[in-house]
PDB file of C-alpha atoms in Angstrom:
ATOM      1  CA  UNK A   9     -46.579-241.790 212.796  1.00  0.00           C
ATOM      2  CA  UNK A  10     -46.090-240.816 208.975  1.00  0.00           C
ATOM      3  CA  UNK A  11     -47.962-237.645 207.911  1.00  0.00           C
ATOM      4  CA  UNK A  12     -50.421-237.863 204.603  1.00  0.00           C
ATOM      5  CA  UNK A  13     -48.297-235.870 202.090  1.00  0.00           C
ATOM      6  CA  UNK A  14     -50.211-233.150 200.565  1.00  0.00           C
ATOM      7  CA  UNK A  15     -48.882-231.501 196.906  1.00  0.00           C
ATOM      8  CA  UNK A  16     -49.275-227.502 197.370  1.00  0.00           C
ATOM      9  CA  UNK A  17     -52.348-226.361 195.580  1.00  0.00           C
ATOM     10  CA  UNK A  18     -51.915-225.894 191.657  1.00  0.00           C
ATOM     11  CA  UNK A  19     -54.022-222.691 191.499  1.00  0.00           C
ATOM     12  CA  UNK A  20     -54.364-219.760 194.242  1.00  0.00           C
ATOM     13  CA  UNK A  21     -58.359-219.271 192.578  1.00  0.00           C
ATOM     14  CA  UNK A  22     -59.850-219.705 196.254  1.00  0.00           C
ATOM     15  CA  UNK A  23     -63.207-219.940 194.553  1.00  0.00           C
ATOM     16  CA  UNK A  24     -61.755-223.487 192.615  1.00  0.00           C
ATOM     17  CA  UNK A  25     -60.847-225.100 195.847  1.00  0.00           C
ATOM     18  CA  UNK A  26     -63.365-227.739 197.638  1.00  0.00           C
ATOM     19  CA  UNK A  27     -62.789-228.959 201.202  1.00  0.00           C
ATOM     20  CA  UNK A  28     -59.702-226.692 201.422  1.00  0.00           C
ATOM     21  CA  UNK A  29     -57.883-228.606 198.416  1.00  0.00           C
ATOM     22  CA  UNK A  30     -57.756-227.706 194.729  1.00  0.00           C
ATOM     23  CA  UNK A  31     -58.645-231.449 194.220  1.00  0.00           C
ATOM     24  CA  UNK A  32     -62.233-231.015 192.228  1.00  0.00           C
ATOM     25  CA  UNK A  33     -59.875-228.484 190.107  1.00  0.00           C
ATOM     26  CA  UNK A  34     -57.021-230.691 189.520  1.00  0.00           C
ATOM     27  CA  UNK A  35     -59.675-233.660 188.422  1.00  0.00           C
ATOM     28  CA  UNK A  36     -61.302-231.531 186.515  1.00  0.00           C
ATOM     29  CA  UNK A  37     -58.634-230.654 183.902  1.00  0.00           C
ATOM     30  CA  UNK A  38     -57.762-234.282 183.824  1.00  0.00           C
ATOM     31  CA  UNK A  39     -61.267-235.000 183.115  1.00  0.00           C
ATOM     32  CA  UNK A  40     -61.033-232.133 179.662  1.00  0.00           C
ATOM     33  CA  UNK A  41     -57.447-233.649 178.456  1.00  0.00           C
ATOM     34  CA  UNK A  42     -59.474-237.032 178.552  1.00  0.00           C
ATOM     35  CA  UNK A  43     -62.026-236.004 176.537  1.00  0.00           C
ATOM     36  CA  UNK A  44     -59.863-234.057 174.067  1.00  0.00           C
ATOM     37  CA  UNK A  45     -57.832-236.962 173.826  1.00  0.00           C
ATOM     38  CA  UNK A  46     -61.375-239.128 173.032  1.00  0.00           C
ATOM     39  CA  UNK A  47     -62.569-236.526 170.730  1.00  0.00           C
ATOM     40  CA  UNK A  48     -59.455-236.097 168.845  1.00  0.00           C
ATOM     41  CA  UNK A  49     -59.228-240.178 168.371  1.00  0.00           C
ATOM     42  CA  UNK A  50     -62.993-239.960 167.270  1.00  0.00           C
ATOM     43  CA  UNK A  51     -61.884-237.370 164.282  1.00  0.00           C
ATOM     44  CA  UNK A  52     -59.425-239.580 163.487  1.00  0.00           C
ATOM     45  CA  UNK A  53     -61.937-242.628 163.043  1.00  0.00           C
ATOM     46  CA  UNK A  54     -63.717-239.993 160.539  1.00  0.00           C
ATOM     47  CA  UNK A  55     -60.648-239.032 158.758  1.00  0.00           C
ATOM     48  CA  UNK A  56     -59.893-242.577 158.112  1.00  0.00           C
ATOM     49  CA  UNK A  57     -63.484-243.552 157.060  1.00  0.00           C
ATOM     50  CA  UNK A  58     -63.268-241.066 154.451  1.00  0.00           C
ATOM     51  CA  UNK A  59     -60.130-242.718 153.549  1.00  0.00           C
ATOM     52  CA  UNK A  60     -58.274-239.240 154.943  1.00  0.00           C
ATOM     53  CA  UNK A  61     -55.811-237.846 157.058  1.00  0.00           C
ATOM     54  CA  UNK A  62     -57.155-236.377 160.556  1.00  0.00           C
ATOM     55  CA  UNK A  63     -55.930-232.764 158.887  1.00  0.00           C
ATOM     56  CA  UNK A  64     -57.471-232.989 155.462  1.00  0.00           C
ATOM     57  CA  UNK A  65     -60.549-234.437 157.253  1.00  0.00           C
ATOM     58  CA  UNK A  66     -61.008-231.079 159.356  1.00  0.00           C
ATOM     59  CA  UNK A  67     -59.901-228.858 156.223  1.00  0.00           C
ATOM     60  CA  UNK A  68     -62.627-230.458 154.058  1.00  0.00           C
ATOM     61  CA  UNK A  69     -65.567-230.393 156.874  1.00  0.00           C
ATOM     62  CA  UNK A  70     -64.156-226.752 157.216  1.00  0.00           C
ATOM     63  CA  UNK A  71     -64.700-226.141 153.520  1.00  0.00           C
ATOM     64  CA  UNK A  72     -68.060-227.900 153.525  1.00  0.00           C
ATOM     65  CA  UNK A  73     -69.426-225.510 156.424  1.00  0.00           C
ATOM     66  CA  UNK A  74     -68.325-222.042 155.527  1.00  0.00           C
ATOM     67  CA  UNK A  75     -68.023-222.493 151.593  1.00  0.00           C
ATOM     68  CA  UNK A  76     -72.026-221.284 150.946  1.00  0.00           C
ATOM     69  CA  UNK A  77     -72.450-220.802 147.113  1.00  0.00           C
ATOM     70  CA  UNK A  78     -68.704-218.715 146.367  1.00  0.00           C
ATOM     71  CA  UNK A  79     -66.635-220.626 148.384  1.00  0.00           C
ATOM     72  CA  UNK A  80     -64.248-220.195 151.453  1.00  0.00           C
ATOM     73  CA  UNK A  81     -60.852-218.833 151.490  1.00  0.00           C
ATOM     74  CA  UNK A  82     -57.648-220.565 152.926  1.00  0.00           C
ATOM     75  CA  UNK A  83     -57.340-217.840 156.048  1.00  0.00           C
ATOM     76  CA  UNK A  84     -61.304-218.463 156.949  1.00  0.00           C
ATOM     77  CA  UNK A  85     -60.751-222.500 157.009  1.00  0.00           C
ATOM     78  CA  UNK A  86     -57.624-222.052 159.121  1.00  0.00           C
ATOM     79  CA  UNK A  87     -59.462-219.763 161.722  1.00  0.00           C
ATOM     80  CA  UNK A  88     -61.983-222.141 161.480  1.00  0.00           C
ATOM     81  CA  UNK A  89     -60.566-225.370 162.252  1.00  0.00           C
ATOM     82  CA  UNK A  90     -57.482-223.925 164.764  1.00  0.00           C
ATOM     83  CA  UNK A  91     -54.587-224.864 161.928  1.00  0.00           C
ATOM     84  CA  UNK A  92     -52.120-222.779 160.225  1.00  0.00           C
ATOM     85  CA  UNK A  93     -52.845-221.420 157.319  1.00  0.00           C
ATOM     86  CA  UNK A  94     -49.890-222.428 155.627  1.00  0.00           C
ATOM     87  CA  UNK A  95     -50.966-226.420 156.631  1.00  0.00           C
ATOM     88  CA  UNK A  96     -54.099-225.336 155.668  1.00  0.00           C
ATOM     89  CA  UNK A  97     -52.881-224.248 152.625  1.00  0.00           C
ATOM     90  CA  UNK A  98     -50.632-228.381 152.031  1.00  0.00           C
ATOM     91  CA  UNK A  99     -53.547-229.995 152.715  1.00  0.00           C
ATOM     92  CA  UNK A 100     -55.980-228.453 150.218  1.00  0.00           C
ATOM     93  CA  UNK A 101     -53.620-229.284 147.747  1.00  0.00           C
ATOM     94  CA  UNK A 102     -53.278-232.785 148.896  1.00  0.00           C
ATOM     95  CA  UNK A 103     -57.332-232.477 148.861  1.00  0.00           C
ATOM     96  CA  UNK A 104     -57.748-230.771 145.253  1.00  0.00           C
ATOM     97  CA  UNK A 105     -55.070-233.359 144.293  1.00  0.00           C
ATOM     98  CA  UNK A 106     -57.855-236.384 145.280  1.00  0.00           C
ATOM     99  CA  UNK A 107     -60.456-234.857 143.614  1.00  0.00           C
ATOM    100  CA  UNK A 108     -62.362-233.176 146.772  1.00  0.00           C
ATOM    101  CA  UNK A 109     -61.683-229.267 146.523  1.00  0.00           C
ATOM    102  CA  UNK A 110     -61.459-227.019 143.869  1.00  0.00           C
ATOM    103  CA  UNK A 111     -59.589-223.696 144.091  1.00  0.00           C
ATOM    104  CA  UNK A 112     -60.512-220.496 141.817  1.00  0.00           C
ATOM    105  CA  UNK A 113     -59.601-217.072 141.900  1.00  0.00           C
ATOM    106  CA  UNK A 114     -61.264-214.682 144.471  1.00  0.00           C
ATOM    107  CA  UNK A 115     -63.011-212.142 142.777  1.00  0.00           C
ATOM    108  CA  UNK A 116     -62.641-209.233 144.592  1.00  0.00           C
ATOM    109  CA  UNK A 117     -59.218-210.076 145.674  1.00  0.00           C
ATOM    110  CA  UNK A 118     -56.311-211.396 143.368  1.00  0.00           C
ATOM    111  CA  UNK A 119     -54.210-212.616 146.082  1.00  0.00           C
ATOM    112  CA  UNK A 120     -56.381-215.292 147.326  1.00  0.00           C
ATOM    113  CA  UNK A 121     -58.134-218.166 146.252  1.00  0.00           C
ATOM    114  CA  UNK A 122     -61.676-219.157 147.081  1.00  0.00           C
ATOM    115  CA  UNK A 123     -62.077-223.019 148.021  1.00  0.00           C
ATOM    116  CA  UNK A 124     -65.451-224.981 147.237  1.00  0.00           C
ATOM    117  CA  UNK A 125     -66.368-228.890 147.363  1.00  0.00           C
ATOM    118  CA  UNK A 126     -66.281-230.590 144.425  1.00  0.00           C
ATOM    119  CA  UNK A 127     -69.206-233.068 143.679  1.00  0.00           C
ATOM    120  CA  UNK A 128     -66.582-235.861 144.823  1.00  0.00           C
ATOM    121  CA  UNK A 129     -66.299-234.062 147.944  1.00  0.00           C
ATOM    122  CA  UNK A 130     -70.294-233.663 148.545  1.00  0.00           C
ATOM    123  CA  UNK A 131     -70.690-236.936 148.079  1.00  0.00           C
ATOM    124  CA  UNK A 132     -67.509-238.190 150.626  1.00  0.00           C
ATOM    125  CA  UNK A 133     -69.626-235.496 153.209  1.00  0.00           C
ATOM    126  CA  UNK A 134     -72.498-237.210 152.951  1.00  0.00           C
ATOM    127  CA  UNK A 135     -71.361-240.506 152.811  1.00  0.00           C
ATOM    128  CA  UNK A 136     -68.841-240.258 156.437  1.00  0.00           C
ATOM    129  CA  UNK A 137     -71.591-237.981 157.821  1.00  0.00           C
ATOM    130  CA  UNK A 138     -74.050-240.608 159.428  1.00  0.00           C
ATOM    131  CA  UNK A 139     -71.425-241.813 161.569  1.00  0.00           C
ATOM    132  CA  UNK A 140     -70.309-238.535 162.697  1.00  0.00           C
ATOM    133  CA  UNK A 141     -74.078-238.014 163.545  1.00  0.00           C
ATOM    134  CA  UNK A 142     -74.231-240.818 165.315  1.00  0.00           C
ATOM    135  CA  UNK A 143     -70.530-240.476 167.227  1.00  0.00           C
ATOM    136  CA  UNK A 144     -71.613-236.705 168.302  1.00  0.00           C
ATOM    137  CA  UNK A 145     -75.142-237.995 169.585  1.00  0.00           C
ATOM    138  CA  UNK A 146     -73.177-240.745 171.779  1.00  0.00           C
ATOM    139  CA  UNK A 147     -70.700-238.273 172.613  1.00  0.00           C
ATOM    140  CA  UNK A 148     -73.037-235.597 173.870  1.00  0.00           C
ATOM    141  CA  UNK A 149     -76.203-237.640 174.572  1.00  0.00           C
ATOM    142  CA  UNK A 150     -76.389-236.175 178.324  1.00  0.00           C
ATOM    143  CA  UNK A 151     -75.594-232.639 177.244  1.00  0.00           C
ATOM    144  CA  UNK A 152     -77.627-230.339 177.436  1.00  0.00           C
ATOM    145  CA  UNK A 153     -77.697-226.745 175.139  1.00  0.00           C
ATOM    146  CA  UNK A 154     -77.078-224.956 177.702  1.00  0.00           C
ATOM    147  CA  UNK A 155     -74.309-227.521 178.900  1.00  0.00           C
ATOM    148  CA  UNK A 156     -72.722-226.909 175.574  1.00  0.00           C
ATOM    149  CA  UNK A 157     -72.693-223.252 175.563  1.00  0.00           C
ATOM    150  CA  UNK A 158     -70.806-223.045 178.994  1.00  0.00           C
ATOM    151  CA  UNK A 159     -68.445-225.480 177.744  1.00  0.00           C
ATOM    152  CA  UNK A 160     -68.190-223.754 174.617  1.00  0.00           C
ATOM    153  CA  UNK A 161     -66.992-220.473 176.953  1.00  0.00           C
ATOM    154  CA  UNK A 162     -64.910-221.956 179.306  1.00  0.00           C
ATOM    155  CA  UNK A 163     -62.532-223.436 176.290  1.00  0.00           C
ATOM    156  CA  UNK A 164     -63.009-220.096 174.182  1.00  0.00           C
ATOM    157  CA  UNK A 165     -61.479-218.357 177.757  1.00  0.00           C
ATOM    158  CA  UNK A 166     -58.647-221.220 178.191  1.00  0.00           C
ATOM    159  CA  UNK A 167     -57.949-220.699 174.316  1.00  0.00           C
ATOM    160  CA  UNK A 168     -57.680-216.824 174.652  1.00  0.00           C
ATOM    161  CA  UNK A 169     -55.568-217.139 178.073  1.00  0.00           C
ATOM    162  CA  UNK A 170     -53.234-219.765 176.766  1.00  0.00           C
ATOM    163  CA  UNK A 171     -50.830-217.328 175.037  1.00  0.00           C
ATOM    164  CA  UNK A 172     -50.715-215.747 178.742  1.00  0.00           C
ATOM    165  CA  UNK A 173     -50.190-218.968 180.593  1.00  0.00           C
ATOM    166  CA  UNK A 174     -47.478-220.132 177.421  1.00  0.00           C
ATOM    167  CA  UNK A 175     -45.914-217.155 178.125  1.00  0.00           C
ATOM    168  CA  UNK A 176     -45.102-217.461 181.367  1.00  0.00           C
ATOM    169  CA  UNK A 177     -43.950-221.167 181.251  1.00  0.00           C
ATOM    170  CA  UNK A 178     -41.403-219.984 178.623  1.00  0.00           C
ATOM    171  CA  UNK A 179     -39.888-217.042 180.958  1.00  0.00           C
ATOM    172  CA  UNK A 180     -39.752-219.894 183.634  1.00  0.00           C
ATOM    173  CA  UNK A 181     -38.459-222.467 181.394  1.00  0.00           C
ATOM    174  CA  UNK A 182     -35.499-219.894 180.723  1.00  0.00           C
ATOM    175  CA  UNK A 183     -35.019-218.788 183.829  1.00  0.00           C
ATOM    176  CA  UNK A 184     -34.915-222.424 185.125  1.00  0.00           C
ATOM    177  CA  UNK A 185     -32.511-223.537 182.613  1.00  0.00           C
ATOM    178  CA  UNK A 186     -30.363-220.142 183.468  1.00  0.00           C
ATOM    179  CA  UNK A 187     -29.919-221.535 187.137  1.00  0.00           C
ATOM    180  CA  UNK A 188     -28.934-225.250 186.293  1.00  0.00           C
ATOM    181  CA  UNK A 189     -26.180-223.436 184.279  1.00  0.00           C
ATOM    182  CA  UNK A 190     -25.075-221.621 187.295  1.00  0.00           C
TER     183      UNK A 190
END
């Protein structure tokens, strides 16, 4: 009689595994590239109901929630919204070039620029924002704060530990490669 074939376990976190099997761990990252994948196509509903790109769509919500009164600079929407600075920096020209940013001088410092919404780009906020309401209140309708907040933790941890885990795929990559060589 044929054995069940069971893959080795893909972490060696005994405190992940349920039943004996990594199984509930396995489905669970499955289950956050799913909803990455869903939340990413949702941003790119907004971007093109504001008639955007899904890049100049983040770079102008990043401008309209840090700019305050004196505006934002480039480095502080790029932290903000995970993206290069130098994209960052393409794609607020591409935005001043519509009419939706403006870029002055920093006052304090001559080597950077400070980055506000023009009226234009108020009124393109305020006119996509109802339906982002809406999509986030579908989205996380049986979340609860505190829900949020340890979600919020466990991807801040995953972020931070990526350039760990990255790492070591690219010494095994290149070690891998190395021995088909051989």
């Amino acid at each position: 009689m044929l054995q069940p074939y069971h893959p080795p376990p893909t972490t060696s976190r005994e405190e992940f595994f349920k039943d004996g099997t990594d199984q509930l761990f396995r489905e669970a990252i499955y289950t956050w590239i799913l909803s990455v994948e869903r939340l990413l196509k949702c941003r790119k509903a907004f971007a093109r109901l504001a008639g955007l790109t899904s890049s100049q769509f983040v770079v102008l919500m990043g401008a309209a929630t840090l700019q305050k009164t004196n505006g934002v600079t480039i480095k502080e929407i790029a932290e903000h919204v995970a993206l290069a600075s130098t994209h960052v920096t393409t794609e607020i020209g591409r935005l001043e070039g519509k009419g939706l940013l403006a870029k002055r001088k920093h006052h304090t410092d001559r080597r950077s620029v400070l980055v506000s919404l023009t009226r234009n780009g108020e009124k393109l906020i305020e006119r996509v924002s109802p339906a982002v309401r809406e999509t986030n209140d579908i989205l996380f309708r049986d979340v609860t704060l505190k829900g949020l907040i340890s979600a919020h933790v466990v991807a801040i941890r995953l972020v931070a530990n990526s350039s760990d885990a990255l790492s070591l795929l690219r010494k095994a990559t290149v070690s891998t490669a190395k021995k088909a060589r051989s």
